[in-house]
mmCIF file of N, CA and C in Angstrom:
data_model
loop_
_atom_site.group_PDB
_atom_site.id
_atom_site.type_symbol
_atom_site.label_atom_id
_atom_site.label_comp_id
_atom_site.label_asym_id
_atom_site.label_seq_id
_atom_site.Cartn_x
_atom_site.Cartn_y
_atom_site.Cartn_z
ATOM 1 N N UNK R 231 -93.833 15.070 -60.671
ATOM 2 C CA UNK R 231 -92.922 14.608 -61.695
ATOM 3 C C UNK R 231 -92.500 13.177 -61.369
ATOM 4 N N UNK R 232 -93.005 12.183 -62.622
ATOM 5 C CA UNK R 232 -91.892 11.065 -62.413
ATOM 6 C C UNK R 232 -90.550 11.074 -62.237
ATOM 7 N N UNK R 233 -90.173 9.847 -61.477
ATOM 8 C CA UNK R 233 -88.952 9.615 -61.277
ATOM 9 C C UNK R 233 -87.928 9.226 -62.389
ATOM 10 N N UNK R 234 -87.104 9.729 -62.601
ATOM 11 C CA UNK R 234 -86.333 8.862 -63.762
ATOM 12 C C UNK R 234 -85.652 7.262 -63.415
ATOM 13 N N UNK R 235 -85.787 6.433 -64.208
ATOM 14 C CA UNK R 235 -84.812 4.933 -64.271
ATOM 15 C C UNK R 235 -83.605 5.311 -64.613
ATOM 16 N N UNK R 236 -82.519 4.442 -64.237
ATOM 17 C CA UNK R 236 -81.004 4.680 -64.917
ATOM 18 C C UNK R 236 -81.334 3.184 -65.692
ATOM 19 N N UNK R 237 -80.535 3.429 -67.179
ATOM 20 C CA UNK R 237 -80.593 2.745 -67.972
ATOM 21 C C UNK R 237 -78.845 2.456 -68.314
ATOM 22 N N UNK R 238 -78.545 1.457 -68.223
ATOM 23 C CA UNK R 238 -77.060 0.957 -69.149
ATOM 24 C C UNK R 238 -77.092 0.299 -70.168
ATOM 25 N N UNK R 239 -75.816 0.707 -70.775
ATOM 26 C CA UNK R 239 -75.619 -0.258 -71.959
ATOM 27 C C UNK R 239 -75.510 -1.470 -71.993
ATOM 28 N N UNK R 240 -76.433 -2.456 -72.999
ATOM 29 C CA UNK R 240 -76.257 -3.815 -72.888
ATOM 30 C C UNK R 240 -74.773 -4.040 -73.332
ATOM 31 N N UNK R 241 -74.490 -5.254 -72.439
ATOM 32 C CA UNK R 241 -73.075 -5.467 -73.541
ATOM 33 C C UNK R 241 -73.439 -6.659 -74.623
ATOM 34 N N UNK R 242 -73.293 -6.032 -75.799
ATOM 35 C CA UNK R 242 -72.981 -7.150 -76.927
ATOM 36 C C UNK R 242 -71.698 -7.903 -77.285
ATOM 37 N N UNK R 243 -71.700 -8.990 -77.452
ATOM 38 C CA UNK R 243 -70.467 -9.862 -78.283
ATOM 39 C C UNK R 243 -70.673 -9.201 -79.368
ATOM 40 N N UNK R 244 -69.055 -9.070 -79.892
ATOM 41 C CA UNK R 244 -69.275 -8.511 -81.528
ATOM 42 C C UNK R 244 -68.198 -9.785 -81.638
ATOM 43 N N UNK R 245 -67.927 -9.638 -83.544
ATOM 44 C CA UNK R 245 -66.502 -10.001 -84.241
ATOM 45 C C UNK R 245 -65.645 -9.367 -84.615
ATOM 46 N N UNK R 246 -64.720 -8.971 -84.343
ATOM 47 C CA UNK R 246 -63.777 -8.209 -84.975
ATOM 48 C C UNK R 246 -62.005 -8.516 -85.080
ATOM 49 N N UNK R 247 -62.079 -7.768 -86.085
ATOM 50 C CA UNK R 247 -60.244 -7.657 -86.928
ATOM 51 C C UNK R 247 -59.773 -6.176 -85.956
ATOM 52 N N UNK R 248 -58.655 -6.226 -85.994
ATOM 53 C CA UNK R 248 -57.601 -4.997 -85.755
ATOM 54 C C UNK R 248 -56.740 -5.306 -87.092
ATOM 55 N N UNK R 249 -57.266 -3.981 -87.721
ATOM 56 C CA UNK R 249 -56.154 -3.745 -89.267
ATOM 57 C C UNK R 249 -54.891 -3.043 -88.752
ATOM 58 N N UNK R 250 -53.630 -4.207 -89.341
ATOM 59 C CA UNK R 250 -52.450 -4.012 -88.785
ATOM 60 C C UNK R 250 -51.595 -3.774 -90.757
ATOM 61 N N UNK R 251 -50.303 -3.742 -90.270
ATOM 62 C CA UNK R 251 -49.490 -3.835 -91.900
ATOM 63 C C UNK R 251 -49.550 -4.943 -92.067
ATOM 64 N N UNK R 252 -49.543 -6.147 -90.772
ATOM 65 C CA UNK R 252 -49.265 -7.696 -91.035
ATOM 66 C C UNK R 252 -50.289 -8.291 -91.474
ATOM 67 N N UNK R 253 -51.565 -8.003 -91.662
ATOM 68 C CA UNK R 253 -52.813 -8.599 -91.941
ATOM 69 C C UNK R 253 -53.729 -8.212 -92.886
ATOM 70 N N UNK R 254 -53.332 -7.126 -93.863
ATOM 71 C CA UNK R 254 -54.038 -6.077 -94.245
ATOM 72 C C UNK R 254 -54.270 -7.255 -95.636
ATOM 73 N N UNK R 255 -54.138 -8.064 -95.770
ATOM 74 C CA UNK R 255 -54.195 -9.238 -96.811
ATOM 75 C C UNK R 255 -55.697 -10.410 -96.432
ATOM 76 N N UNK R 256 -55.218 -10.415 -95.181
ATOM 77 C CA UNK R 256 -56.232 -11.136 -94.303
ATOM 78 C C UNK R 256 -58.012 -10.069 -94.135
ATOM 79 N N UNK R 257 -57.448 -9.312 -93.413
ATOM 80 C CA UNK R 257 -58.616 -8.439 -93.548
ATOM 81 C C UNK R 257 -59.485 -7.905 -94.575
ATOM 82 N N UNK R 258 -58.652 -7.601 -95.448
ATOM 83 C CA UNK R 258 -59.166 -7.670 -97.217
ATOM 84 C C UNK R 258 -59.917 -8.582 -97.334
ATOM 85 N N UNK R 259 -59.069 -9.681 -97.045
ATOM 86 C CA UNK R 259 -60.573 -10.701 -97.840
ATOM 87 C C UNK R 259 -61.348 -11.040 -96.787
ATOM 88 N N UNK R 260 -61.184 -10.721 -95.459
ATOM 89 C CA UNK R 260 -62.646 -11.039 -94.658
ATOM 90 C C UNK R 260 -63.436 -10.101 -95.191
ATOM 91 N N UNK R 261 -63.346 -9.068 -95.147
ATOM 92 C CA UNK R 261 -63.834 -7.568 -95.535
ATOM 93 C C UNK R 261 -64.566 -7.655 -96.757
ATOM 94 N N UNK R 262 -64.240 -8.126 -97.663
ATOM 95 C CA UNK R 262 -64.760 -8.358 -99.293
ATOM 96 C C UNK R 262 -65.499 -9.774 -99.558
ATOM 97 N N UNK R 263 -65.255 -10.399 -98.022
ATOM 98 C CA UNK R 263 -65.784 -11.595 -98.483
ATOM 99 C C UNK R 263 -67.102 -11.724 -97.914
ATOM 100 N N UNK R 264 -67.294 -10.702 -96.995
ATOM 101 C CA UNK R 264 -68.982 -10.192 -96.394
ATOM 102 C C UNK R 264 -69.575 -9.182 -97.227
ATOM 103 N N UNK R 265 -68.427 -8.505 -97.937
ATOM 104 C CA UNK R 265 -69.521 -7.954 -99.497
ATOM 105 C C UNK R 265 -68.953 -8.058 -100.587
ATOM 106 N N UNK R 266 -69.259 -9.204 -101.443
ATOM 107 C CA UNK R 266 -68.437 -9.676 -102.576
ATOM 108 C C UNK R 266 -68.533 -8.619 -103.802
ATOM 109 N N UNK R 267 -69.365 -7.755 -103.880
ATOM 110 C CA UNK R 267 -69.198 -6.839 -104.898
ATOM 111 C C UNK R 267 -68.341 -6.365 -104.417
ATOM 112 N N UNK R 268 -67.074 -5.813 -103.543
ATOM 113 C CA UNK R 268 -66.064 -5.100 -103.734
ATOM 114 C C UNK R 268 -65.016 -5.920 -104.149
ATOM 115 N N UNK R 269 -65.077 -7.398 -104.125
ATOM 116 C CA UNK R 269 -63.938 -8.073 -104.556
ATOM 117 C C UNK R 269 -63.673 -7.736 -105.884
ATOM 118 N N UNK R 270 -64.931 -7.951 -106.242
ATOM 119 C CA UNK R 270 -64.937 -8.015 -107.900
ATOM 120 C C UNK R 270 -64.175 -6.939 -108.480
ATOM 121 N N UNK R 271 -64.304 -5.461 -107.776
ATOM 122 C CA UNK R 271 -63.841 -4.386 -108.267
ATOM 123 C C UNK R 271 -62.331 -4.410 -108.592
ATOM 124 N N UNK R 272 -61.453 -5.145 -107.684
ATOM 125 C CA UNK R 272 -60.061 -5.253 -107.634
ATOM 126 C C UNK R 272 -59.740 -6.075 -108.943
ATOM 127 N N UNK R 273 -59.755 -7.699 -108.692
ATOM 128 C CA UNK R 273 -59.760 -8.596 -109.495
ATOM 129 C C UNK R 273 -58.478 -9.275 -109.202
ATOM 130 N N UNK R 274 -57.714 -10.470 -109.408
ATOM 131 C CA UNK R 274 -56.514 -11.002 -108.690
ATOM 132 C C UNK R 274 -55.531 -10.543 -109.220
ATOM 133 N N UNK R 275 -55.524 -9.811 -110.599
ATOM 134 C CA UNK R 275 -53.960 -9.282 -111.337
ATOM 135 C C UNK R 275 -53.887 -7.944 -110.716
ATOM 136 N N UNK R 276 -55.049 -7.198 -109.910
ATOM 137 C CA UNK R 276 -53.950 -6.058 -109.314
ATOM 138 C C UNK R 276 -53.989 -6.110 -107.918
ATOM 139 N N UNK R 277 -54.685 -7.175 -107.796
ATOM 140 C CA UNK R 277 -54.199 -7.490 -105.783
ATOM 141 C C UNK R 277 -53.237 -7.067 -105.193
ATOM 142 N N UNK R 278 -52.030 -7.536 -105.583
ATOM 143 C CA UNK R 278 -51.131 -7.371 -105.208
ATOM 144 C C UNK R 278 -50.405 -5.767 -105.179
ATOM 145 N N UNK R 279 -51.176 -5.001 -106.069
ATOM 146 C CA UNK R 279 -50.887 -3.224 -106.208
ATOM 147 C C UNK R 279 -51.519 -2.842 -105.562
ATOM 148 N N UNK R 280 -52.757 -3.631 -105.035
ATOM 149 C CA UNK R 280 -53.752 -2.834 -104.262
ATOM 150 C C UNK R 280 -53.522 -2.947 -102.495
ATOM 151 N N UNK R 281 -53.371 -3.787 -102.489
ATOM 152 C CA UNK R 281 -52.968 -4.303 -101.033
ATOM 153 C C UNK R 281 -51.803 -3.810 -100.824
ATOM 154 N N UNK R 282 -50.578 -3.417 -101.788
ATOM 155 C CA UNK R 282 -49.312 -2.451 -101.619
ATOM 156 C C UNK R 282 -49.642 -0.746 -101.320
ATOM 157 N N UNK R 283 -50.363 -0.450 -102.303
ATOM 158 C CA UNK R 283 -51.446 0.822 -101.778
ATOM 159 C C UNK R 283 -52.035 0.817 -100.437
ATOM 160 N N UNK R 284 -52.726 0.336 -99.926
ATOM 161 C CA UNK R 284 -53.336 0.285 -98.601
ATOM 162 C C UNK R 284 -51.828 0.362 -97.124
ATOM 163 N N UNK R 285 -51.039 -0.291 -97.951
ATOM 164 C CA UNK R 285 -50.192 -0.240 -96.653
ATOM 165 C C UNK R 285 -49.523 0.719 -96.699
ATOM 166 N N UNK R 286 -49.393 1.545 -98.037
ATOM 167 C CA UNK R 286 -48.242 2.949 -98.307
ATOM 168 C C UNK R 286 -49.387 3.888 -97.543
ATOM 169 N N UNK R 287 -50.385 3.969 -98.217
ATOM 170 C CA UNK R 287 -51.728 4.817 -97.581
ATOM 171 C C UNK R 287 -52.017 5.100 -96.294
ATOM 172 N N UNK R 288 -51.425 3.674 -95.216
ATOM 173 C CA UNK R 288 -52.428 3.783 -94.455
ATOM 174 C C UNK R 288 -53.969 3.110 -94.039
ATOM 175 N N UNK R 289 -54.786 2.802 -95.190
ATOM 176 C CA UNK R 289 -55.861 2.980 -94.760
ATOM 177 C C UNK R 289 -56.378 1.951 -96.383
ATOM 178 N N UNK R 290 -57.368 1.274 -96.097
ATOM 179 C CA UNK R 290 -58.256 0.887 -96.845
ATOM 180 C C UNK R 290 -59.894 1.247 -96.749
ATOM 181 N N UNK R 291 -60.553 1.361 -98.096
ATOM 182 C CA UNK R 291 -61.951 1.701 -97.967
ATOM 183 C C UNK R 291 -62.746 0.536 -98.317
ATOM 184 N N UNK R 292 -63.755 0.778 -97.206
ATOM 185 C CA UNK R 292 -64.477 -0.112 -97.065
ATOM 186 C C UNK R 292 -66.392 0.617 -97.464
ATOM 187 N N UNK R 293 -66.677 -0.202 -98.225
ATOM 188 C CA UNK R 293 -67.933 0.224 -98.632
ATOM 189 C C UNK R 293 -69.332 -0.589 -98.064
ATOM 190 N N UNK R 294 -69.607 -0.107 -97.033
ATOM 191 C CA UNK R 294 -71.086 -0.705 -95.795
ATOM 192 C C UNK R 294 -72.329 0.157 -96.820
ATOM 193 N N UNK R 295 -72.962 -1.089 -96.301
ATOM 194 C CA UNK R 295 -74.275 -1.135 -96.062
ATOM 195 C C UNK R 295 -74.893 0.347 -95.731
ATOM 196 N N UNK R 296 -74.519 0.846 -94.800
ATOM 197 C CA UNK R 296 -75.435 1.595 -93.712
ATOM 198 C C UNK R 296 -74.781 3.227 -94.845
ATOM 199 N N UNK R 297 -73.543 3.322 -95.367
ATOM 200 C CA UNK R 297 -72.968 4.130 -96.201
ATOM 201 C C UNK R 297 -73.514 4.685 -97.661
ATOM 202 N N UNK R 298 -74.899 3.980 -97.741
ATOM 203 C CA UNK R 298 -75.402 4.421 -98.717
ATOM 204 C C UNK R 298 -74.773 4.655 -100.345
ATOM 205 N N UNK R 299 -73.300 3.552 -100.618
ATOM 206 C CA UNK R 299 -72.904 3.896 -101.614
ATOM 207 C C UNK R 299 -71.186 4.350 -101.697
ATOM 208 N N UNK R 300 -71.321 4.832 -100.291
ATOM 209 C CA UNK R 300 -70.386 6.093 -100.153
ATOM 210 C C UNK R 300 -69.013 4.997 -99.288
ATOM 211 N N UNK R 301 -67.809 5.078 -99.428
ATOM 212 C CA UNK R 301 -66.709 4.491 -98.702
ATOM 213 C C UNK R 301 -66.620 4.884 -97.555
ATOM 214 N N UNK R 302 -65.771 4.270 -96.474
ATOM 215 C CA UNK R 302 -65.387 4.791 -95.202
ATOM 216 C C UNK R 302 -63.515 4.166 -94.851
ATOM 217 N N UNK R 303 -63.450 5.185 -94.597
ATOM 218 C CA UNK R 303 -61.391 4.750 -94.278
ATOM 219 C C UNK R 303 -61.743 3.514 -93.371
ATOM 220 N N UNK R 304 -61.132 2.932 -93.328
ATOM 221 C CA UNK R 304 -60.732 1.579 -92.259
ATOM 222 C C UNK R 304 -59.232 2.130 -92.152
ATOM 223 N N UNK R 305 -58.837 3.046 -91.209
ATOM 224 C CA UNK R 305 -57.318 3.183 -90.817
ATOM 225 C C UNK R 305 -56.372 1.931 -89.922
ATOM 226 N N UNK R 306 -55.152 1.725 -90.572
ATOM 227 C CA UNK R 306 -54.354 1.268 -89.572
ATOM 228 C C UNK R 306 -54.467 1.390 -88.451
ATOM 229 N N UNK R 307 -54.730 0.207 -87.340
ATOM 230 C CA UNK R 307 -54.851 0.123 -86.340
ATOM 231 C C UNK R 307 -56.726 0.151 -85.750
ATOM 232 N N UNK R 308 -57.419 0.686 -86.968
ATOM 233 C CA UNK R 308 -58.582 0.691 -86.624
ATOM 234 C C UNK R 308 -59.284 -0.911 -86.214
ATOM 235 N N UNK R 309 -60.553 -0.920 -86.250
ATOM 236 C CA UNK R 309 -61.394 -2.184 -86.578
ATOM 237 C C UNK R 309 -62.235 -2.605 -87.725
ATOM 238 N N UNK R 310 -62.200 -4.133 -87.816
ATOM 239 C CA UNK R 310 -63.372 -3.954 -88.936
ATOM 240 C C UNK R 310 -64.361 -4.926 -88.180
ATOM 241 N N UNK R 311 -65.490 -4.716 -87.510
ATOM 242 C CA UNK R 311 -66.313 -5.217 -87.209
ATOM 243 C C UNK R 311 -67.260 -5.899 -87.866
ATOM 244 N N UNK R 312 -68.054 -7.343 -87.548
ATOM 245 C CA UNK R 312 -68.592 -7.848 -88.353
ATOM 246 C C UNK R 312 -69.955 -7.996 -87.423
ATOM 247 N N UNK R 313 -71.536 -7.822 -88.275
ATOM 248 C CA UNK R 313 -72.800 -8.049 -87.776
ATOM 249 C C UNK R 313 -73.971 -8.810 -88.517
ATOM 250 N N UNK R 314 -74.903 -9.086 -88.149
ATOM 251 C CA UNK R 314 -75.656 -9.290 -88.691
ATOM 252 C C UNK R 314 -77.062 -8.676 -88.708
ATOM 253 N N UNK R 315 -78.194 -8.669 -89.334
ATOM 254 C CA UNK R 315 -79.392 -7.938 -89.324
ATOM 255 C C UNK R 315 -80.240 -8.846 -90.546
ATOM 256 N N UNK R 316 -81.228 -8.624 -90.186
ATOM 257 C CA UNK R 316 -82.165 -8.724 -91.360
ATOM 258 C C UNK R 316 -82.440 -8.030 -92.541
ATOM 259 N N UNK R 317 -82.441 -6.786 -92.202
ATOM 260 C CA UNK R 317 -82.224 -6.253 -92.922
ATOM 261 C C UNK R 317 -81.413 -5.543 -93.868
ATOM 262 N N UNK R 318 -79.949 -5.879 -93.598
ATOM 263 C CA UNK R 318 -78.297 -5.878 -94.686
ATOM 264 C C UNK R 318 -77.890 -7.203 -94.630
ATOM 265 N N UNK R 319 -78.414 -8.135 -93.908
ATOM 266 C CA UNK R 319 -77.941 -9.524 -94.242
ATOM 267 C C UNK R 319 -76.278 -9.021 -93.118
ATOM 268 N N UNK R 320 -75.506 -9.868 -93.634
ATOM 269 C CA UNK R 320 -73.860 -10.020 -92.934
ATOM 270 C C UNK R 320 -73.211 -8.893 -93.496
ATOM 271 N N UNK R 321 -72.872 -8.095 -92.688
ATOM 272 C CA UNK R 321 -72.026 -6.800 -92.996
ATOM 273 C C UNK R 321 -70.898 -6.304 -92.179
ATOM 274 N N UNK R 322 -70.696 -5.482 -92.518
ATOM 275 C CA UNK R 322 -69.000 -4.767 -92.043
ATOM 276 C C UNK R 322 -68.969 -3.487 -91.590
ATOM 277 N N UNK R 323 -68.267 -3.064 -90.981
ATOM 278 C CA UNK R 323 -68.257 -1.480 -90.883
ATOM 279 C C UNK R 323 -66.746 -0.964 -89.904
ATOM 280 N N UNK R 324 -66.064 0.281 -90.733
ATOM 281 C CA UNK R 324 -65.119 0.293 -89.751
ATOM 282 C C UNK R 324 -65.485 1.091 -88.304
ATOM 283 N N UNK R 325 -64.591 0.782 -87.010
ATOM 284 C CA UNK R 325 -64.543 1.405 -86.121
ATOM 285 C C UNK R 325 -63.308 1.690 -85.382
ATOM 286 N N UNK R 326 -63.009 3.594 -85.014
ATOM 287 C CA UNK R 326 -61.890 3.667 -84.915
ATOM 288 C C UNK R 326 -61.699 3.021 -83.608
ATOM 289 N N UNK R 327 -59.933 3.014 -83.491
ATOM 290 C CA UNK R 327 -59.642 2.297 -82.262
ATOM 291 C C UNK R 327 -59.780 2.592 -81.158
ATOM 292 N N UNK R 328 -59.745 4.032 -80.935
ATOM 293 C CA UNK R 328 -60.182 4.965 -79.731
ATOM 294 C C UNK R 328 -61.308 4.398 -78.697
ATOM 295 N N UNK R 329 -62.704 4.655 -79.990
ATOM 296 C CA UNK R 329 -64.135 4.131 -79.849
ATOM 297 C C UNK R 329 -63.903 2.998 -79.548
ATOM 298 N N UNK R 330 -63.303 2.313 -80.239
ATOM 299 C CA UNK R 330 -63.054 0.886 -79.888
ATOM 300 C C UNK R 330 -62.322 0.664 -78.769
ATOM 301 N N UNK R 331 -61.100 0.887 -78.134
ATOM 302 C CA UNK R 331 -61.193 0.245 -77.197
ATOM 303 C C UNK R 331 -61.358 0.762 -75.529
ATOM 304 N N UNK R 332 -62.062 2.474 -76.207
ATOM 305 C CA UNK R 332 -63.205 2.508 -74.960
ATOM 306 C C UNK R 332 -64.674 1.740 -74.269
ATOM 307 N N UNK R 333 -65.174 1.218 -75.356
ATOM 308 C CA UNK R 333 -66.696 0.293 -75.314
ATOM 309 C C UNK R 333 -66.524 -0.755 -75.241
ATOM 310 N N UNK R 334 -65.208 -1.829 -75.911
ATOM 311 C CA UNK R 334 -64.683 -3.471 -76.107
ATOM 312 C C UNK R 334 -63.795 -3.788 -75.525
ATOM 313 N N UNK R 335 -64.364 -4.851 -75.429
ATOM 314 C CA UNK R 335 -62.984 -5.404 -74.337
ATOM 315 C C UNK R 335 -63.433 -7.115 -74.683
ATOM 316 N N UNK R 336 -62.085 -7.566 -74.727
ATOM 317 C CA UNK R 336 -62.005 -8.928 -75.149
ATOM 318 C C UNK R 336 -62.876 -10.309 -74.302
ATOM 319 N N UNK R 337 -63.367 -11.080 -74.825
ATOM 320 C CA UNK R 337 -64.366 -11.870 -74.046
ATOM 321 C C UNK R 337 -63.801 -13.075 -73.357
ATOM 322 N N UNK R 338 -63.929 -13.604 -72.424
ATOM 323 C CA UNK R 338 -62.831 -14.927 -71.927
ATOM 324 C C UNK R 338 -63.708 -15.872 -72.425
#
């Protein structure tokens, strides 16, 4: 029998937001501004109801690439990570904070 290799995780640089109550304005439009079809959905006359929603809620949905269509919560306190690929172009995706700040850790 071969021997097995130990293999680790590469570490990657990512980008990321922490969705707070104080930023949830900010994050919105990073968030919508890496997939502009969800901006459109809102529109600027109910911004301001919508972004009031998200903070009563909790949680904003975010609609990725990899989601096939389908939303995903971005909870308070979560992440919204930003990537790139060839194949989705510049995209988003949430990740909870847990996950998050077991694997990330800030870069000097």
């Amino acid at each position: 029998m071969k021997t097995l290799k130990k293999y680790k995780r590469k570490a990657n640089v990512i980008d990321a937001i922490q969705l707070t109550n104080e930023n949830i304005r900010h994050v919105w439009e990073l968030a919508f501004d890496t997939i502009p079809e969800q901006k459109s959905r809102v529109g600027e006359e109910k911004l301001h109801e919508f972004l009031s929603d998200i903070k009563q809620q909790g949680f904003m949905k975010i609609k990725t690439p990899e989601s096939h269509g389908e939303t995903q919560n971005l909870n308070i306190g979560d992440y919204l990570v930003f990537g790139y690929s060839e194949n989705l172009g510049m995209h988003c995706w949430p990740v909870e904070a847990s996950y998050f700040d077991k694997n990330f850790e800030p870069c000097k």
